[in-house]
Amino acid sequence: MVTCTVIHPNTGIGFELAAQLLAKGNYHVLLACRSPDKGYAALQRLQSRDLPGTVCFTHLDVTDDASIHAAASQVEKDYGRLDVLVNNAAIGRAQEDDLRKKMRECFDTNATGPAILGYAFEELLRKSDYPLKRIVNVSSGAGSIGRMFDPNRKAVTHYGRTIHYQASKAALSMVTAQQALDFAPHGVKVLCWNPGFTVSELGPFNKVEHGAKPTEEAVRPLVEIIEGGRDGEAGVFLSEDGKSYPW
């Protein structure tokens, strides 16, 4: 069985990814969630589908270093290694009104957390003998600096000024690039992927009526990336529909 940890699996892309991996039958999925109530609710929903893979819950808060290291220790104790880590935790609308606090809040979840996660789980990934071992960071096209001045890009203006979100996702690209270099000597790939505008709880406009695509459709390319389908495109910001974005 391929042991895969999915961060923030209780809704949207994370939940659908867990479901699609479990449907394949050769995955053991660890649902890593900050809220035990939401995590166990997701676990029960997945178990009720009677999918052939196996699934369990583990507590993990990407903004809490002690929680991250405790989760890594638990995975070490239970499995001795990790094959795949999918970092899907993200916030789009910070709760704070002050810009400095907004920046800090978004960076903590969207960039700093994934950086600490990667290094906390590095040794477990190195111990895996799975040939496709990897980290996949779920990002956003809003973090592409190269697209900012593209006159043909479709700017999402629903949320007003979102520099806190955009900057944090741009930072996630650098986290991905640096860890890709750090982990490559040990056979661990680190990739960054943009799902496109998808139904989720990221914000009030991530709904079908506003043009967001269903999670079932959005997640299929992510499964392909997890299973090595785009490994020939190393060093790029992977996007939906087989495309890529400039960093």
mmCIF file of C-alpha atoms in Angstrom:
data_model
loop_
_atom_site.group_PDB
_atom_site.id
_atom_site.type_symbol
_atom_site.label_atom_id
_atom_site.label_comp_id
_atom_site.label_asym_id
_atom_site.label_seq_id
_atom_site.Cartn_x
_atom_site.Cartn_y
_atom_site.Cartn_z
ATOM 1 C CA MET A 1 0.000 0.000 0.000
ATOM 2 C CA VAL A 2 1.151 3.537 -0.775
ATOM 3 C CA THR A 3 0.993 5.636 2.398
ATOM 4 C CA CYS A 4 -0.215 9.145 1.563
ATOM 5 C CA THR A 5 -0.829 12.020 3.969
ATOM 6 C CA VAL A 6 -3.384 14.571 2.764
ATOM 7 C CA ILE A 7 -3.351 17.885 4.645
ATOM 8 C CA HIS A 8 -6.768 19.563 5.134
ATOM 9 C CA PRO A 9 -8.873 16.671 3.807
ATOM 10 C CA ASN A 10 -12.247 17.497 5.311
ATOM 11 C CA THR A 11 -13.688 19.482 2.375
ATOM 12 C CA GLY A 12 -13.138 20.419 -1.254
ATOM 13 C CA ILE A 13 -10.009 19.276 -3.054
ATOM 14 C CA GLY A 14 -8.569 17.476 -0.037
ATOM 15 C CA PHE A 15 -11.645 15.358 0.577
ATOM 16 C CA GLU A 16 -12.115 14.526 -3.090
ATOM 17 C CA LEU A 17 -8.442 13.615 -3.448
ATOM 18 C CA ALA A 18 -8.719 11.211 -0.529
ATOM 19 C CA ALA A 19 -11.816 9.653 -2.108
ATOM 20 C CA GLN A 20 -10.195 9.201 -5.523
ATOM 21 C CA LEU A 21 -7.035 7.679 -4.047
ATOM 22 C CA LEU A 22 -9.044 5.301 -1.866
ATOM 23 C CA ALA A 23 -11.084 4.246 -4.894
ATOM 24 C CA LYS A 24 -7.887 2.947 -6.497
ATOM 25 C CA GLY A 25 -7.443 0.384 -3.733
ATOM 26 C CA ASN A 26 -3.655 0.599 -3.339
ATOM 27 C CA TYR A 27 -3.508 3.651 -1.063
ATOM 28 C CA HIS A 28 -3.567 4.054 2.695
ATOM 29 C CA VAL A 29 -4.625 7.676 3.255
ATOM 30 C CA LEU A 30 -3.880 9.623 6.421
ATOM 31 C CA LEU A 31 -6.378 12.448 6.854
ATOM 32 C CA ALA A 32 -4.302 15.167 8.549
ATOM 33 C CA CYS A 33 -6.636 17.793 9.933
ATOM 34 C CA ARG A 34 -6.461 20.571 12.534
ATOM 35 C CA SER A 35 -9.972 19.922 13.844
ATOM 36 C CA PRO A 36 -10.530 16.394 15.221
ATOM 37 C CA ASP A 37 -14.292 16.821 14.844
ATOM 38 C CA LYS A 38 -14.007 17.716 11.155
ATOM 39 C CA GLY A 39 -11.321 15.109 10.585
ATOM 40 C CA TYR A 40 -13.339 12.283 12.065
ATOM 41 C CA ALA A 41 -16.448 13.470 10.201
ATOM 42 C CA ALA A 42 -14.490 13.240 6.929
ATOM 43 C CA LEU A 43 -13.229 9.807 7.969
ATOM 44 C CA GLN A 44 -16.772 8.560 8.566
ATOM 45 C CA ARG A 45 -17.986 9.958 5.237
ATOM 46 C CA LEU A 46 -15.190 8.198 3.378
ATOM 47 C CA GLN A 47 -15.667 4.930 5.247
ATOM 48 C CA SER A 48 -19.381 5.009 4.428
ATOM 49 C CA ARG A 49 -18.488 4.810 0.721
ATOM 50 C CA ASP A 50 -16.925 1.377 1.262
ATOM 51 C CA LEU A 51 -13.924 2.202 -0.936
ATOM 52 C CA PRO A 52 -11.207 -0.459 -1.331
ATOM 53 C CA GLY A 53 -8.334 1.595 0.092
ATOM 54 C CA THR A 54 -7.692 2.148 3.796
ATOM 55 C CA VAL A 55 -7.974 5.422 5.685
ATOM 56 C CA CYS A 56 -7.345 6.880 9.132
ATOM 57 C CA PHE A 57 -7.265 10.262 10.884
ATOM 58 C CA THR A 58 -4.255 12.035 12.355
ATOM 59 C CA HIS A 59 -4.228 15.405 14.081
ATOM 60 C CA LEU A 60 -2.064 18.063 12.419
ATOM 61 C CA ASP A 61 -2.180 21.863 12.497
ATOM 62 C CA VAL A 62 0.147 23.439 9.913
ATOM 63 C CA THR A 63 0.432 26.608 12.029
ATOM 64 C CA ASP A 64 1.660 24.717 15.110
ATOM 65 C CA ASP A 65 5.197 23.311 15.056
ATOM 66 C CA ALA A 66 4.554 20.974 17.986
ATOM 67 C CA SER A 67 1.537 19.528 16.167
ATOM 68 C CA ILE A 68 3.546 19.031 12.970
ATOM 69 C CA HIS A 69 6.379 17.211 14.731
ATOM 70 C CA ALA A 70 3.954 15.134 16.803
ATOM 71 C CA ALA A 71 2.218 14.012 13.595
ATOM 72 C CA ALA A 72 5.557 13.116 12.006
ATOM 73 C CA SER A 73 6.489 11.108 15.101
ATOM 74 C CA GLN A 74 3.170 9.263 14.968
ATOM 75 C CA VAL A 75 3.655 8.397 11.296
ATOM 76 C CA GLU A 76 7.171 7.188 12.121
ATOM 77 C CA LYS A 77 5.812 4.987 14.914
ATOM 78 C CA ASP A 78 2.912 3.574 12.880
ATOM 79 C CA TYR A 79 4.484 3.150 9.420
ATOM 80 C CA GLY A 80 8.196 3.853 9.581
ATOM 81 C CA ARG A 81 8.065 5.953 6.431
ATOM 82 C CA LEU A 82 5.864 8.172 4.247
ATOM 83 C CA ASP A 83 5.461 7.768 0.492
ATOM 84 C CA VAL A 84 3.462 10.861 -0.510
ATOM 85 C CA LEU A 85 2.665 14.161 1.220
ATOM 86 C CA VAL A 86 0.003 16.417 -0.287
ATOM 87 C CA ASN A 87 -0.124 19.850 1.291
ATOM 88 C CA ASN A 88 -3.583 21.242 0.620
ATOM 89 C CA ALA A 89 -3.976 23.593 3.599
ATOM 90 C CA ALA A 90 -4.738 27.170 2.563
ATOM 91 C CA ILE A 91 -6.590 30.282 3.590
ATOM 92 C CA GLY A 92 -7.696 32.937 1.136
ATOM 93 C CA ARG A 93 -9.466 35.459 3.312
ATOM 94 C CA ALA A 94 -7.596 36.301 6.494
ATOM 95 C CA GLN A 95 -9.687 36.998 9.574
ATOM 96 C CA GLU A 96 -7.683 40.091 10.483
ATOM 97 C CA ASP A 97 -8.375 43.593 9.135
ATOM 98 C CA ASP A 98 -4.856 44.950 9.578
ATOM 99 C CA LEU A 99 -2.692 44.206 6.523
ATOM 100 C CA ARG A 100 0.354 43.174 8.567
ATOM 101 C CA LYS A 101 -1.764 40.675 10.473
ATOM 102 C CA LYS A 102 -3.369 39.460 7.222
ATOM 103 C CA MET A 103 0.054 38.883 5.698
ATOM 104 C CA ARG A 104 1.249 37.019 8.775
ATOM 105 C CA GLU A 105 -1.875 34.841 8.909
ATOM 106 C CA CYS A 106 -1.777 33.882 5.226
ATOM 107 C CA PHE A 107 1.965 33.223 5.197
ATOM 108 C CA ASP A 108 1.683 31.049 8.302
ATOM 109 C CA THR A 109 -0.760 28.645 6.635
ATOM 110 C CA ASN A 110 0.120 29.009 2.956
ATOM 111 C CA ALA A 111 3.927 29.176 2.984
ATOM 112 C CA THR A 112 5.586 28.835 6.392
ATOM 113 C CA GLY A 113 3.504 25.797 7.334
ATOM 114 C CA PRO A 114 4.339 23.869 4.144
ATOM 115 C CA ALA A 115 8.043 24.694 4.563
ATOM 116 C CA ILE A 116 8.115 23.311 8.099
ATOM 117 C CA LEU A 117 5.985 20.319 7.058
ATOM 118 C CA GLY A 118 8.377 19.383 4.291
ATOM 119 C CA TYR A 119 11.421 19.343 6.534
ATOM 120 C CA ALA A 120 9.551 17.628 9.384
ATOM 121 C CA PHE A 121 8.570 14.750 7.092
ATOM 122 C CA GLU A 122 11.810 14.713 5.083
ATOM 123 C CA GLU A 123 13.361 11.776 6.917
ATOM 124 C CA LEU A 124 10.181 9.699 6.572
ATOM 125 C CA LEU A 125 10.077 10.367 2.829
ATOM 126 C CA ARG A 126 13.754 9.458 2.522
ATOM 127 C CA LYS A 127 13.043 6.128 4.229
ATOM 128 C CA SER A 128 10.406 5.229 1.631
ATOM 129 C CA ASP A 129 11.394 2.822 -1.133
ATOM 130 C CA TYR A 130 8.369 3.890 -3.198
ATOM 131 C CA PRO A 131 9.740 4.975 -6.604
ATOM 132 C CA LEU A 132 7.276 7.873 -6.876
ATOM 133 C CA LYS A 133 7.784 9.350 -3.403
ATOM 134 C CA ARG A 134 7.018 13.045 -3.380
ATOM 135 C CA ILE A 135 5.528 16.185 -1.897
ATOM 136 C CA VAL A 136 2.843 18.017 -3.856
ATOM 137 C CA ASN A 137 1.991 21.559 -2.750
ATOM 138 C CA VAL A 138 -1.444 22.705 -3.881
ATOM 139 C CA SER A 139 -1.026 26.347 -4.882
ATOM 140 C CA SER A 140 -2.836 28.957 -6.971
ATOM 141 C CA GLY A 141 -2.314 30.840 -10.197
ATOM 142 C CA ALA A 142 -2.771 33.969 -8.080
ATOM 143 C CA GLY A 143 0.767 33.368 -6.839
ATOM 144 C CA SER A 144 2.359 33.489 -10.298
ATOM 145 C CA ILE A 145 4.456 36.645 -10.595
ATOM 146 C CA GLY A 146 4.975 36.015 -14.305
ATOM 147 C CA ARG A 147 1.234 36.156 -14.969
ATOM 148 C CA MET A 148 0.668 39.449 -13.159
ATOM 149 C CA PHE A 149 1.535 41.556 -16.194
ATOM 150 C CA ASP A 150 0.023 39.247 -18.798
ATOM 151 C CA PRO A 151 -2.716 41.316 -20.498
ATOM 152 C CA ASN A 152 -4.565 38.134 -21.437
ATOM 153 C CA ARG A 153 -4.807 36.666 -17.969
ATOM 154 C CA LYS A 154 -8.201 36.348 -16.340
ATOM 155 C CA ALA A 155 -7.942 38.341 -13.152
ATOM 156 C CA VAL A 156 -10.178 37.236 -10.309
ATOM 157 C CA THR A 157 -11.557 40.392 -8.723
ATOM 158 C CA HIS A 158 -14.271 38.905 -6.491
ATOM 159 C CA TYR A 159 -12.238 39.392 -3.329
ATOM 160 C CA GLY A 160 -10.840 42.860 -3.929
ATOM 161 C CA ARG A 161 -7.207 43.358 -2.931
ATOM 162 C CA THR A 162 -5.672 40.028 -1.986
ATOM 163 C CA ILE A 163 -1.960 40.829 -1.796
ATOM 164 C CA HIS A 164 -1.714 38.763 1.399
ATOM 165 C CA TYR A 165 -2.973 35.649 -0.400
ATOM 166 C CA GLN A 166 -1.064 36.245 -3.640
ATOM 167 C CA ALA A 167 2.240 36.935 -1.890
ATOM 168 C CA SER A 168 1.898 33.850 0.306
ATOM 169 C CA LYS A 169 1.302 31.635 -2.718
ATOM 170 C CA ALA A 170 4.270 33.184 -4.525
ATOM 171 C CA ALA A 171 6.322 32.311 -1.443
ATOM 172 C CA LEU A 172 5.036 28.731 -1.649
ATOM 173 C CA SER A 173 6.616 28.512 -5.102
ATOM 174 C CA MET A 174 10.025 29.311 -3.613
ATOM 175 C CA VAL A 175 9.451 26.825 -0.790
ATOM 176 C CA THR A 176 8.693 24.212 -3.444
ATOM 177 C CA ALA A 177 11.735 25.082 -5.560
ATOM 178 C CA GLN A 178 14.144 25.072 -2.615
ATOM 179 C CA GLN A 179 12.854 21.799 -1.188
ATOM 180 C CA ALA A 180 12.905 20.243 -4.652
ATOM 181 C CA LEU A 181 16.648 20.938 -4.747
ATOM 182 C CA ASP A 182 17.175 19.866 -1.135
ATOM 183 C CA PHE A 183 15.332 16.554 -1.463
ATOM 184 C CA ALA A 184 16.344 15.567 -5.008
ATOM 185 C CA PRO A 185 19.548 13.744 -3.930
ATOM 186 C CA HIS A 186 17.340 11.385 -1.925
ATOM 187 C CA GLY A 187 14.908 10.652 -4.752
ATOM 188 C CA VAL A 188 12.076 12.763 -3.332
ATOM 189 C CA LYS A 189 10.289 15.014 -5.819
ATOM 190 C CA VAL A 190 8.675 18.268 -4.659
ATOM 191 C CA LEU A 191 6.105 19.775 -6.999
ATOM 192 C CA CYS A 192 3.748 22.748 -7.044
ATOM 193 C CA TRP A 193 0.326 22.534 -8.696
ATOM 194 C CA ASN A 194 -2.499 24.957 -9.441
ATOM 195 C CA PRO A 195 -5.968 23.337 -9.640
ATOM 196 C CA GLY A 196 -7.646 26.337 -11.237
ATOM 197 C CA PHE A 197 -10.886 27.921 -10.063
ATOM 198 C CA THR A 198 -12.541 25.086 -8.156
ATOM 199 C CA VAL A 199 -15.518 24.605 -5.860
ATOM 200 C CA SER A 200 -14.192 24.879 -2.303
ATOM 201 C CA GLU A 201 -14.554 26.692 1.002
ATOM 202 C CA LEU A 202 -11.615 28.977 0.212
ATOM 203 C CA GLY A 203 -14.026 31.860 -0.350
ATOM 204 C CA PRO A 204 -17.707 32.666 -0.953
ATOM 205 C CA PHE A 205 -17.269 32.814 -4.734
ATOM 206 C CA ASN A 206 -15.759 29.340 -5.114
ATOM 207 C CA LYS A 207 -19.087 27.974 -6.283
ATOM 208 C CA VAL A 208 -20.442 26.465 -9.497
ATOM 209 C CA GLU A 209 -22.685 29.462 -10.142
ATOM 210 C CA HIS A 210 -19.580 31.660 -10.326
ATOM 211 C CA GLY A 211 -17.826 29.364 -12.782
ATOM 212 C CA ALA A 212 -15.896 27.160 -10.370
ATOM 213 C CA LYS A 213 -15.397 23.616 -11.618
ATOM 214 C CA PRO A 214 -16.446 20.560 -9.598
ATOM 215 C CA THR A 215 -13.849 19.036 -7.298
ATOM 216 C CA GLU A 216 -14.151 15.652 -9.042
ATOM 217 C CA GLU A 217 -12.917 17.258 -12.264
ATOM 218 C CA ALA A 218 -10.245 19.370 -10.575
ATOM 219 C CA VAL A 219 -8.670 16.504 -8.638
ATOM 220 C CA ARG A 220 -8.106 14.055 -11.503
ATOM 221 C CA PRO A 221 -4.980 15.916 -12.748
ATOM 222 C CA LEU A 222 -3.656 15.940 -9.177
ATOM 223 C CA VAL A 223 -3.933 12.159 -8.993
ATOM 224 C CA GLU A 224 -2.001 12.011 -12.270
ATOM 225 C CA ILE A 225 0.764 14.168 -10.755
ATOM 226 C CA ILE A 226 0.900 12.025 -7.618
ATOM 227 C CA GLU A 227 1.342 8.952 -9.805
ATOM 228 C CA GLY A 228 4.199 10.452 -11.829
ATOM 229 C CA GLY A 229 2.261 11.461 -14.924
ATOM 230 C CA ARG A 230 3.998 14.840 -15.220
ATOM 231 C CA ASP A 231 7.423 14.044 -13.836
ATOM 232 C CA GLY A 232 9.005 15.058 -17.133
ATOM 233 C CA GLU A 233 8.155 18.687 -16.374
ATOM 234 C CA ALA A 234 10.460 19.133 -13.402
ATOM 235 C CA GLY A 235 11.144 22.701 -12.332
ATOM 236 C CA VAL A 236 7.889 24.262 -13.531
ATOM 237 C CA PHE A 237 4.700 25.456 -11.842
ATOM 238 C CA LEU A 238 2.223 22.774 -12.913
ATOM 239 C CA SER A 239 -1.301 23.887 -13.707
ATOM 240 C CA GLU A 240 -4.625 22.490 -14.800
ATOM 241 C CA ASP A 241 -5.280 20.736 -18.097
ATOM 242 C CA GLY A 242 -1.649 19.739 -18.598
ATOM 243 C CA LYS A 243 -0.498 23.353 -18.694
ATOM 244 C CA SER A 244 2.111 25.193 -16.668
ATOM 245 C CA TYR A 245 2.445 28.749 -15.361
ATOM 246 C CA PRO A 246 5.496 30.979 -15.094
ATOM 247 C CA TRP A 247 6.770 31.253 -11.537
#
